[in-house]
């Protein structure tokens, strides 16, 4: 029951992952772009999707989260795995409510009814905070009561790591509502770093090695030679920064008579045939690459933003920002040069130059941001430092497209190329 819950919270099913995290979130988050010309006229990047594609995040995830949370409760009355199941349910459904807003939540399953009324998003978020806080309390009181690792492909039954993940998720959610409910946001955010606290290092990162192939690998390397490629948005930022993490994240282009480089495919274009589309950079993912849920770098960026907004996170915003980048470099295959990277005050995102531009089709575009990497001390640089945090977090959490899209809508960052 627990493994089924984990497999649906961040779907390991290839078709579901493709619809939700590649074609949907991957596109809108600026990470991936359609490379199957059969999707012309019906895709997320032109905001004209098949209704079945658009509804997958809602109709495939909501029932599974409630059903398998219930099945864990049926299987055991042990409070530890039941608290973990509640955390997983919140994680899976936070992605759904952030995409759709109101969803059925607090009334699901009541009185044995098959249908449930929708809750507004404030009600959903408050209920999620309550569930996380209750689970954190239960697990903190039983922090040495590790459970069978065969029932947990994320942390192998380690209770302390589940508490840190729950607190990290709570901090993510707190900042998500900072513009609409600042007092509640600050209360929940500051409480997240108390007690056992949030993720501290890369050994706390939440990720799962699927029992089968990594679904991103299947979608991007096997389906029709790859139904998606890396998006032009993220390559223009990382190329401008001469980012050492590129080789760990992307493959190089394979255009004939072109210098091999990291070039993404633009979203919202007429998708070219496979011979052209598949020459663009791809996600450097293997069959056994773990499926990321949340990493320690994201949490350090969240803390940096929280301090920037005046919250008590027990640290300095600049130091947390630079720590987050260092964690990301370490995570991405031990990329070197983080110390020099964080001090760079000159490099900026570059223009997107489409390597296959011709006389009739022009998809190149000027750079949409001028943000540099190095922190600028001083309250007058609040907005520029916010853009820095969100932009660098966007790079660090690739390929979590739904999260990137939600942050883009919340902050306006990273600035993305128009479709």
Short mmCIF file of C-alpha atoms in Angstrom, two decimals:
data_model
loop_
_atom_site.label_atom_id
_atom_site.label_comp_id
_atom_site.label_asym_id
_atom_site.label_seq_id
_atom_site.Cartn_x
_atom_site.Cartn_y
_atom_site.Cartn_z
CA UNK A 1 0.00 0.00 0.00
CA UNK A 2 2.79 2.43 0.89
CA UNK A 3 4.75 1.70 -2.29
CA UNK A 4 1.66 2.26 -4.43
CA UNK A 5 1.14 5.58 -2.65
CA UNK A 6 4.74 6.60 -3.40
CA UNK A 7 4.47 5.46 -7.02
CA UNK A 8 1.51 7.80 -7.62
CA UNK A 9 2.58 10.83 -5.56
CA UNK A 10 5.23 11.48 -8.23
CA UNK A 11 3.99 9.09 -10.91
CA UNK A 12 6.33 6.33 -12.03
CA UNK A 13 3.78 5.21 -14.61
CA UNK A 14 5.30 6.39 -17.88
CA UNK A 15 2.16 7.71 -19.60
CA UNK A 16 1.03 9.57 -16.49
CA UNK A 17 4.49 11.04 -15.93
CA UNK A 18 4.60 12.14 -19.55
CA UNK A 19 1.28 13.98 -19.37
CA UNK A 20 1.90 15.59 -15.99
CA UNK A 21 5.64 16.18 -15.66
CA UNK A 22 6.97 16.24 -19.24
CA UNK A 23 4.31 17.68 -21.55
CA UNK A 24 2.54 19.73 -18.87
CA UNK A 25 4.78 20.89 -16.04
CA UNK A 26 7.95 20.40 -18.07
CA UNK A 27 6.69 22.76 -20.76
CA UNK A 28 5.13 25.44 -18.56
CA UNK A 29 8.06 25.34 -16.14
CA UNK A 30 10.54 26.10 -18.94
CA UNK A 31 12.35 22.76 -18.69
CA UNK A 32 11.14 20.61 -21.61
CA UNK A 33 9.70 21.10 -25.08
CA UNK A 34 7.69 18.80 -27.36
CA UNK A 35 9.82 17.09 -29.99
CA UNK A 36 7.12 14.89 -31.52
CA UNK A 37 5.68 16.64 -34.58
CA UNK A 38 2.52 14.59 -34.11
CA UNK A 39 1.74 16.94 -31.22
CA UNK A 40 1.41 19.95 -33.56
CA UNK A 41 -1.96 21.59 -33.02
CA UNK A 42 -2.50 19.80 -29.71
CA UNK A 43 0.02 20.55 -26.99
CA UNK A 44 0.57 22.37 -23.71
CA UNK A 45 3.02 24.94 -25.10
CA UNK A 46 0.35 26.50 -27.32
CA UNK A 47 -2.24 26.24 -24.52
CA UNK A 48 -4.37 23.98 -26.70
CA UNK A 49 -4.33 20.56 -25.08
CA UNK A 50 -6.37 17.44 -25.42
CA UNK A 51 -8.78 17.36 -22.46
CA UNK A 52 -7.58 13.89 -21.52
CA UNK A 53 -4.01 15.18 -21.30
CA UNK A 54 -5.00 18.23 -19.29
CA UNK A 55 -7.03 16.27 -16.74
CA UNK A 56 -4.49 13.57 -15.89
CA UNK A 57 -2.98 15.41 -12.91
CA UNK A 58 -6.48 15.76 -11.44
CA UNK A 59 -8.27 12.51 -12.25
CA UNK A 60 -5.29 10.14 -11.99
CA UNK A 61 -3.64 11.51 -8.85
CA UNK A 62 -6.46 12.57 -6.49
CA UNK A 63 -8.12 9.12 -6.23
CA UNK A 64 -4.82 7.28 -5.85
CA UNK A 65 -3.67 9.51 -2.99
CA UNK A 66 -6.82 8.92 -0.97
CA UNK A 67 -7.23 5.24 -1.85
CA UNK A 68 -3.70 4.19 -0.93
CA UNK A 69 -3.55 6.37 2.20
CA UNK A 70 -6.67 4.47 3.24
CA UNK A 71 -5.09 1.13 2.37
CA UNK A 72 -2.08 1.90 4.57
CA UNK A 73 -4.51 2.55 7.42
CA UNK A 74 -6.26 -0.74 6.66
CA UNK A 75 -2.96 -2.62 6.67
CA UNK A 76 -1.66 -1.34 10.02
CA UNK A 77 -2.66 0.74 13.02
CA UNK A 78 1.00 1.66 13.63
CA UNK A 79 1.03 5.48 13.89
CA UNK A 80 4.45 5.77 12.19
CA UNK A 81 3.64 4.47 8.68
CA UNK A 82 0.22 6.11 8.87
CA UNK A 83 1.84 9.49 9.59
CA UNK A 84 4.25 8.95 6.68
CA UNK A 85 1.30 8.12 4.42
CA UNK A 86 -0.33 11.43 5.33
CA UNK A 87 2.87 13.28 4.42
CA UNK A 88 3.02 11.53 1.04
CA UNK A 89 -0.64 12.33 0.39
CA UNK A 90 -0.01 16.03 1.07
CA UNK A 91 3.04 15.99 -1.19
CA UNK A 92 1.10 14.44 -4.07
CA UNK A 93 -1.96 16.65 -3.71
CA UNK A 94 -0.03 19.90 -3.14
CA UNK A 95 1.03 19.59 -6.78
CA UNK A 96 -2.61 19.13 -7.80
CA UNK A 97 -4.07 22.07 -5.88
CA UNK A 98 -1.26 24.36 -7.06
CA UNK A 99 -2.20 23.52 -10.64
CA UNK A 100 -6.00 23.56 -10.34
CA UNK A 101 -6.80 25.65 -7.26
CA UNK A 102 -9.98 24.27 -5.66
CA UNK A 103 -10.05 20.46 -5.42
CA UNK A 104 -12.04 17.84 -3.48
CA UNK A 105 -10.11 17.34 -0.25
CA UNK A 106 -11.60 17.61 3.23
CA UNK A 107 -14.86 15.84 2.36
CA UNK A 108 -13.42 12.97 0.32
CA UNK A 109 -14.69 9.61 1.59
CA UNK A 110 -17.01 11.07 4.20
CA UNK A 111 -20.10 8.98 4.94
CA UNK A 112 -18.99 6.52 2.26
CA UNK A 113 -19.99 8.87 -0.53
CA UNK A 114 -18.35 8.48 -3.95
CA UNK A 115 -18.49 12.19 -4.72
CA UNK A 116 -17.20 15.10 -2.66
CA UNK A 117 -17.61 18.86 -2.91
CA UNK A 118 -14.62 21.00 -3.79
CA UNK A 119 -12.75 23.00 -1.16
CA UNK A 120 -11.29 26.40 -1.97
CA UNK A 121 -7.50 26.45 -1.99
CA UNK A 122 -7.21 28.19 1.39
CA UNK A 123 -9.21 25.38 3.01
CA UNK A 124 -7.03 22.79 1.27
CA UNK A 125 -3.79 24.45 2.36
CA UNK A 126 -4.90 24.89 5.97
CA UNK A 127 -5.96 21.23 6.12
CA UNK A 128 -2.60 20.20 4.63
CA UNK A 129 -0.69 22.26 7.19
CA UNK A 130 -2.72 20.61 9.97
CA UNK A 131 -1.97 17.14 8.58
CA UNK A 132 1.73 17.88 8.22
CA UNK A 133 1.98 19.30 11.73
CA UNK A 134 0.18 16.28 13.21
CA UNK A 135 2.43 13.88 11.29
CA UNK A 136 5.57 15.79 12.33
CA UNK A 137 4.49 15.61 15.99
CA UNK A 138 3.76 11.88 15.78
CA UNK A 139 7.03 11.06 14.06
CA UNK A 140 9.16 13.35 16.22
CA UNK A 141 7.83 11.57 19.32
CA UNK A 142 8.78 8.25 17.67
CA UNK A 143 11.90 9.34 15.83
CA UNK A 144 13.79 6.11 16.57
CA UNK A 145 10.91 3.88 15.42
CA UNK A 146 12.19 3.24 11.90
CA UNK A 147 9.92 0.93 9.89
CA UNK A 148 10.47 -1.74 7.26
CA UNK A 149 12.52 -0.28 4.42
CA UNK A 150 10.78 -2.62 1.95
CA UNK A 151 7.69 -0.46 2.41
CA UNK A 152 9.52 2.78 1.62
CA UNK A 153 11.53 3.45 -1.52
CA UNK A 154 12.21 7.09 -0.57
CA UNK A 155 13.99 6.95 2.81
CA UNK A 156 14.06 3.23 3.57
CA UNK A 157 11.82 3.69 6.61
CA UNK A 158 14.00 6.36 8.26
CA UNK A 159 11.67 8.39 10.48
CA UNK A 160 13.96 11.39 11.02
CA UNK A 161 14.32 11.88 7.26
CA UNK A 162 10.53 11.80 6.88
CA UNK A 163 10.22 14.53 9.52
CA UNK A 164 12.77 16.67 7.70
CA UNK A 165 10.96 16.11 4.41
CA UNK A 166 7.62 17.07 5.97
CA UNK A 167 9.10 20.26 7.42
CA UNK A 168 10.73 21.07 4.07
CA UNK A 169 7.41 20.58 2.30
CA UNK A 170 5.75 22.82 4.86
CA UNK A 171 8.34 25.54 4.17
CA UNK A 172 7.72 25.21 0.42
CA UNK A 173 3.98 25.59 0.99
CA UNK A 174 4.43 28.50 3.38
CA UNK A 175 6.29 30.55 0.78
CA UNK A 176 3.74 29.57 -1.84
CA UNK A 177 1.09 31.55 0.07
CA UNK A 178 3.29 34.44 1.22
CA UNK A 179 1.59 36.96 -1.06
CA UNK A 180 -1.98 36.04 -0.08
CA UNK A 181 -1.71 34.98 3.58
CA UNK A 182 1.56 36.43 4.93
CA UNK A 183 0.87 35.86 8.63
CA UNK A 184 -0.01 32.18 8.18
CA UNK A 185 2.93 31.79 5.82
CA UNK A 186 5.40 33.18 8.36
CA UNK A 187 3.93 31.11 11.20
CA UNK A 188 4.16 27.81 9.32
CA UNK A 189 7.48 28.67 7.69
CA UNK A 190 9.27 29.54 10.92
CA UNK A 191 7.87 26.46 12.67
CA UNK A 192 9.34 24.27 9.89
CA UNK A 193 12.92 24.95 11.00
CA UNK A 194 12.30 24.07 14.66
CA UNK A 195 12.73 20.64 16.24
CA UNK A 196 14.30 18.15 13.81
CA UNK A 197 14.01 20.86 11.16
CA UNK A 198 14.31 20.66 7.40
CA UNK A 199 16.67 18.91 4.98
CA UNK A 200 20.26 19.81 5.72
CA UNK A 201 22.38 18.03 3.12
CA UNK A 202 22.12 15.97 -0.04
CA UNK A 203 21.78 12.77 1.97
CA UNK A 204 18.36 14.13 3.05
CA UNK A 205 17.16 14.57 -0.56
CA UNK A 206 13.84 12.85 -1.29
CA UNK A 207 14.12 10.69 -4.39
CA UNK A 208 13.11 7.24 -5.56
CA UNK A 209 14.74 4.68 -7.84
CA UNK A 210 11.73 3.23 -9.65
CA UNK A 211 11.26 -0.53 -9.75
CA UNK A 212 11.23 -0.22 -13.56
CA UNK A 213 12.82 2.38 -15.80
CA UNK A 214 12.90 6.05 -14.90
CA UNK A 215 9.80 7.39 -16.73
CA UNK A 216 11.65 10.50 -17.97
CA UNK A 217 14.17 8.20 -19.64
CA UNK A 218 11.41 6.34 -21.48
CA UNK A 219 9.64 9.52 -22.60
CA UNK A 220 12.77 11.37 -23.71
CA UNK A 221 14.91 8.56 -25.07
CA UNK A 222 12.62 5.70 -26.08
CA UNK A 223 9.17 6.99 -27.07
CA UNK A 224 9.40 7.64 -30.83
CA UNK A 225 13.07 8.45 -30.33
CA UNK A 226 12.08 10.98 -27.69
CA UNK A 227 8.79 12.88 -27.35
CA UNK A 228 10.49 15.76 -25.48
CA UNK A 229 13.78 17.62 -25.53
CA UNK A 230 15.33 20.17 -23.19
CA UNK A 231 13.65 23.58 -23.39
CA UNK A 232 15.44 26.63 -24.81
CA UNK A 233 14.63 28.56 -21.63
CA UNK A 234 16.94 26.71 -19.29
CA UNK A 235 19.81 26.37 -21.77
CA UNK A 236 19.91 30.12 -22.48
CA UNK A 237 20.28 30.83 -18.76
CA UNK A 238 22.86 28.14 -18.11
CA UNK A 239 24.83 28.90 -21.27
CA UNK A 240 24.98 32.55 -20.28
CA UNK A 241 26.32 31.57 -16.87
CA UNK A 242 28.74 29.07 -18.44
CA UNK A 243 27.25 26.72 -15.87
CA UNK A 244 29.42 23.69 -15.01
CA UNK A 245 26.30 21.60 -14.23
CA UNK A 246 25.20 21.44 -17.86
CA UNK A 247 27.13 18.27 -18.67
CA UNK A 248 25.48 16.46 -15.77
CA UNK A 249 22.00 17.64 -16.76
CA UNK A 250 21.94 17.73 -20.57
CA UNK A 251 23.33 16.04 -23.65
CA UNK A 252 24.89 18.14 -26.40
CA UNK A 253 23.24 18.88 -29.73
CA UNK A 254 23.95 16.63 -32.71
CA UNK A 255 23.37 19.02 -35.59
CA UNK A 256 25.57 18.36 -38.62
CA UNK A 257 28.16 21.05 -39.35
CA UNK A 258 27.43 22.76 -36.03
CA UNK A 259 29.62 22.99 -32.97
CA UNK A 260 28.26 20.63 -30.35
CA UNK A 261 26.70 22.76 -27.63
CA UNK A 262 23.81 22.79 -25.20
CA UNK A 263 20.86 24.10 -27.21
CA UNK A 264 17.28 23.65 -26.13
CA UNK A 265 14.19 23.48 -28.33
CA UNK A 266 11.82 26.44 -28.19
CA UNK A 267 8.27 25.92 -26.88
CA UNK A 268 5.22 27.05 -28.80
CA UNK A 269 6.73 26.58 -32.24
CA UNK A 270 5.71 24.39 -35.17
CA UNK A 271 7.43 21.22 -34.00
CA UNK A 272 9.93 20.07 -36.65
CA UNK A 273 10.36 16.52 -37.86
CA UNK A 274 12.34 14.02 -35.81
CA UNK A 275 15.54 14.46 -37.81
CA UNK A 276 15.70 18.07 -36.64
CA UNK A 277 13.86 17.92 -33.30
CA UNK A 278 15.98 15.08 -31.97
CA UNK A 279 19.22 16.94 -32.69
CA UNK A 280 18.53 19.36 -29.82
CA UNK A 281 19.86 18.76 -26.32
CA UNK A 282 18.22 16.03 -24.28
CA UNK A 283 17.87 15.32 -20.56
CA UNK A 284 20.94 13.39 -19.42
CA UNK A 285 18.89 10.71 -17.66
CA UNK A 286 19.42 6.94 -17.48
CA UNK A 287 17.08 4.04 -16.83
CA UNK A 288 18.17 3.96 -13.18
CA UNK A 289 18.39 7.70 -12.43
CA UNK A 290 16.40 8.32 -9.20
CA UNK A 291 13.11 10.18 -9.59
CA UNK A 292 13.47 13.47 -7.71
CA UNK A 293 10.79 14.59 -5.23
CA UNK A 294 12.60 17.41 -3.40
CA UNK A 295 16.27 18.20 -2.89
CA UNK A 296 18.29 19.88 -0.19
CA UNK A 297 19.29 22.70 -2.53
CA UNK A 298 15.64 23.74 -2.91
CA UNK A 299 15.26 23.87 0.86
CA UNK A 300 18.31 26.12 1.27
CA UNK A 301 16.89 28.44 -1.43
CA UNK A 302 13.54 28.47 0.40
CA UNK A 303 15.31 29.48 3.61
CA UNK A 304 17.22 32.20 1.75
CA UNK A 305 13.99 33.67 0.41
CA UNK A 306 12.37 33.45 3.83
CA UNK A 307 15.24 35.42 5.41
CA UNK A 308 15.04 37.93 2.57
CA UNK A 309 11.40 38.45 3.61
CA UNK A 310 12.32 38.93 7.27
CA UNK A 311 11.57 35.46 8.63
CA UNK A 312 13.77 33.79 11.23
CA UNK A 313 15.52 30.85 9.59
CA UNK A 314 18.61 30.87 11.78
CA UNK A 315 20.90 32.14 9.06
CA UNK A 316 21.87 34.86 6.60
CA UNK A 317 20.12 35.13 3.22
CA UNK A 318 23.31 35.45 1.19
CA UNK A 319 25.00 32.56 2.98
CA UNK A 320 21.94 30.35 2.50
CA UNK A 321 21.74 31.28 -1.19
CA UNK A 322 25.40 30.39 -1.72
CA UNK A 323 25.01 27.17 0.29
CA UNK A 324 22.08 26.19 -1.91
CA UNK A 325 24.18 26.59 -5.05
CA UNK A 326 27.00 24.56 -3.47
CA UNK A 327 24.53 21.78 -2.62
CA UNK A 328 23.28 21.76 -6.20
CA UNK A 329 26.81 21.56 -7.60
CA UNK A 330 27.54 18.64 -5.27
CA UNK A 331 24.32 16.89 -6.23
CA UNK A 332 24.92 17.25 -9.98
CA UNK A 333 27.73 14.76 -10.23
CA UNK A 334 30.07 16.74 -8.02
CA UNK A 335 30.34 19.67 -10.44
CA UNK A 336 33.26 21.89 -9.43
CA UNK A 337 33.64 25.66 -9.28
CA UNK A 338 30.72 26.62 -7.02
CA UNK A 339 32.92 29.05 -5.05
CA UNK A 340 33.79 31.03 -8.19
CA UNK A 341 30.30 30.68 -9.67
CA UNK A 342 28.55 32.40 -6.74
CA UNK A 343 30.91 35.38 -6.98
CA UNK A 344 30.30 36.01 -10.69
CA UNK A 345 28.68 39.44 -11.04
CA UNK A 346 28.99 39.82 -14.81
CA UNK A 347 27.60 36.77 -16.64
CA UNK A 348 23.95 36.98 -17.69
CA UNK A 349 21.48 34.82 -19.62
CA UNK A 350 22.22 35.02 -23.34
CA UNK A 351 20.06 35.43 -26.43
CA UNK A 352 18.49 32.26 -27.73
CA UNK A 353 19.96 31.53 -31.15
CA UNK A 354 18.15 28.65 -32.77
CA UNK A 355 20.83 26.44 -34.37
CA UNK A 356 18.44 25.50 -37.19
CA UNK A 357 17.06 28.93 -38.03
CA UNK A 358 16.45 29.39 -41.74
CA UNK A 359 15.22 32.12 -44.06
CA UNK A 360 11.56 31.21 -43.57
CA UNK A 361 11.34 30.31 -39.89
CA UNK A 362 12.81 32.41 -37.13
CA UNK A 363 12.61 31.13 -33.58
CA UNK A 364 15.60 32.95 -32.11
CA UNK A 365 14.83 35.50 -29.40
CA UNK A 366 16.70 38.12 -27.34
CA UNK A 367 17.51 37.28 -23.72
CA UNK A 368 14.55 37.88 -21.42
CA UNK A 369 16.54 38.48 -18.21
CA UNK A 370 19.66 40.38 -17.17
CA UNK A 371 20.01 38.74 -13.76
CA UNK A 372 23.56 37.91 -12.69
CA UNK A 373 24.63 35.30 -10.12
CA UNK A 374 26.44 37.14 -7.32
CA UNK A 375 24.36 38.37 -4.38
CA UNK A 376 23.87 42.14 -4.04
CA UNK A 377 23.76 43.12 -0.35
CA UNK A 378 21.27 45.76 0.70
CA UNK A 379 17.51 46.08 1.09
CA UNK A 380 17.29 48.05 -2.16
CA UNK A 381 18.14 44.84 -4.04
CA UNK A 382 15.21 42.82 -2.69
CA UNK A 383 13.64 42.19 -6.09
CA UNK A 384 16.90 41.39 -7.85
CA UNK A 385 17.92 38.99 -5.11
CA UNK A 386 14.48 37.38 -5.22
CA UNK A 387 14.95 36.86 -8.96
CA UNK A 388 18.39 35.37 -8.24
CA UNK A 389 17.00 32.93 -5.69
CA UNK A 390 14.13 31.76 -7.86
CA UNK A 391 16.28 31.53 -11.00
CA UNK A 392 18.99 29.50 -9.30
CA UNK A 393 16.39 27.35 -7.53
CA UNK A 394 14.80 26.72 -10.95
CA UNK A 395 18.13 25.43 -12.24
CA UNK A 396 18.70 23.32 -9.12
CA UNK A 397 15.32 21.53 -9.05
CA UNK A 398 15.27 20.46 -12.70
CA UNK A 399 13.17 18.54 -13.87
CA UNK A 400 10.36 19.40 -11.39
CA UNK A 401 8.29 21.32 -13.91
CA UNK A 402 5.10 21.72 -11.91
CA UNK A 403 7.06 23.30 -9.06
CA UNK A 404 8.93 25.58 -11.47
CA UNK A 405 5.63 26.64 -13.09
CA UNK A 406 4.03 27.36 -9.70
CA UNK A 407 6.99 29.52 -8.67
CA UNK A 408 6.94 31.36 -12.01
CA UNK A 409 3.28 32.23 -11.44
CA UNK A 410 3.94 33.27 -7.83
CA UNK A 411 6.98 35.48 -8.47
CA UNK A 412 7.27 36.10 -12.22
CA UNK A 413 10.65 34.31 -12.12
CA UNK A 414 12.46 32.90 -13.87
CA UNK A 415 11.59 35.11 -16.80
CA UNK A 416 10.60 32.81 -19.65
CA UNK A 417 10.65 33.12 -23.42
CA UNK A 418 7.17 33.78 -24.85
CA UNK A 419 5.51 30.82 -26.55
#
